[in-house]
C-alpha positions as a printed Julia matrix, in Angstrom:
101×3 Matrix{Float64}:
  96.12  201.04  -33.74
  93.59  201.4   -31.45
  94.19  201.05  -27.72
  91.58  199.82  -25.28
  91.99  201.84  -21.97
  90.24  200.44  -19.09
  90.09  201.78  -15.63
  89.88  199.45  -12.64
  89.52  200.45   -8.55
  90.45  196.67   -7.25
  89.78  195.55   -3.49
  93.21  193.51   -3.77
  95.4   193.61   -6.18
  96.78  190.31   -5.97
  93.11  188.21   -6.32
  92.44  191.14   -8.9
  95.86  189.94  -10.93
  94.75  186.31  -10.4
  91.44  186.61  -12.3
  93.17  188.86  -15.15
  95.85  186.49  -15.51
  93.43  183.62  -16.19
  92.07  185.86  -19.34
  88.46  185.44  -18.77
  87.11  187.21  -21.56
  89.95  185.74  -24.22
  92.03  188.61  -24.79
  94.76  186.43  -26.38
  92.59  185.16  -28.71
  90.75  188.96  -29.3
  93.55  189.85  -31.52
  95.16  192.13  -28.68
  98.91  192.98  -29.83
  99.8   194.14  -26.69
  98.52  194.32  -22.98
  99.75  196.73  -20.57
  99.01  196.69  -16.95
  99.35  200.09  -14.55
  99.42  201.17  -11.13
  98.93  204.36   -9.32
 101.45  205.41   -7.62
  99.38  206.74   -4.53
  96.62  204.09   -4.71
  98.1   200.77   -5.2
  94.51  199.47   -5.79
  94.06  201.95   -8.57
  94.46  200.27  -12.26
  94.87  200.65  -15.62
  95.13  198.33  -19.0
  95.52  199.02  -22.28
  95.21  196.27  -24.88
  96.18  197.29  -28.25
  94.35  196.79  -31.33
  94.58  196.66  -35.09
  91.36  197.91  -35.53
  88.15  199.8   -33.9
  86.08  197.05  -34.46
  88.64  194.05  -32.54
  88.7   196.62  -29.65
  85.03  197.12  -28.84
  84.22  193.33  -29.33
  86.53  192.23  -27.35
  85.07  195.6   -24.67
  81.62  193.99  -25.24
  82.73  190.51  -24.74
  84.59  192.06  -21.54
  81.29  193.39  -20.31
  79.38  190.46  -21.2
  81.39  187.5   -19.94
  82.87  189.59  -16.83
  81.93  192.59  -15.69
  78.16  191.61  -15.41
  79.12  188.68  -13.3
  77.76  189.69  -10.01
  80.78  188.56   -7.81
  83.22  190.48   -9.85
  81.37  193.92   -8.87
  81.57  194.14   -5.43
  84.03  191.38   -4.41
  86.71  191.86   -6.83
  86.06  195.61   -7.95
  85.35  198.51   -5.71
  83.2   199.79   -8.38
  82.13  199.58  -12.24
  85.31  199.77  -14.65
  85.87  202.97  -16.91
  86.02  202.1   -20.31
  87.24  203.81  -23.84
  88.87  203.05  -27.05
  91.21  205.67  -28.2
  92.8   205.94  -31.84
  96.33  206.21  -32.22
  97.09  209.41  -34.25
 100.92  210.22  -33.86
 103.86  208.96  -31.87
 106.96  211.01  -30.61
 108.81  211.93  -33.83
 106.72  210.25  -36.7
 103.19  210.46  -37.36
 101.2   206.85  -36.86
 100.41  205.18  -39.87
């Protein structure tokens, strides 16, 4: 399993969540097996999103789509986000009590 981990500093959580829920990059059709959204307990506008994919290629393709179709739009950075998002792809190698497979 591969997880795309994204960090966002958003200007307004409610506005960001509306756009996120509209799925502008097509995560529902991209092969994302699960999506988890987290908020920083000390800064409610600091977000983390984790999307799980079966393959690294699927995660990479979705990340590139996200960059080109969402993050590269001027109305996203500056109006919706406080700064450019950070992203990395993680490979699961173990789970508590069992080896990943």
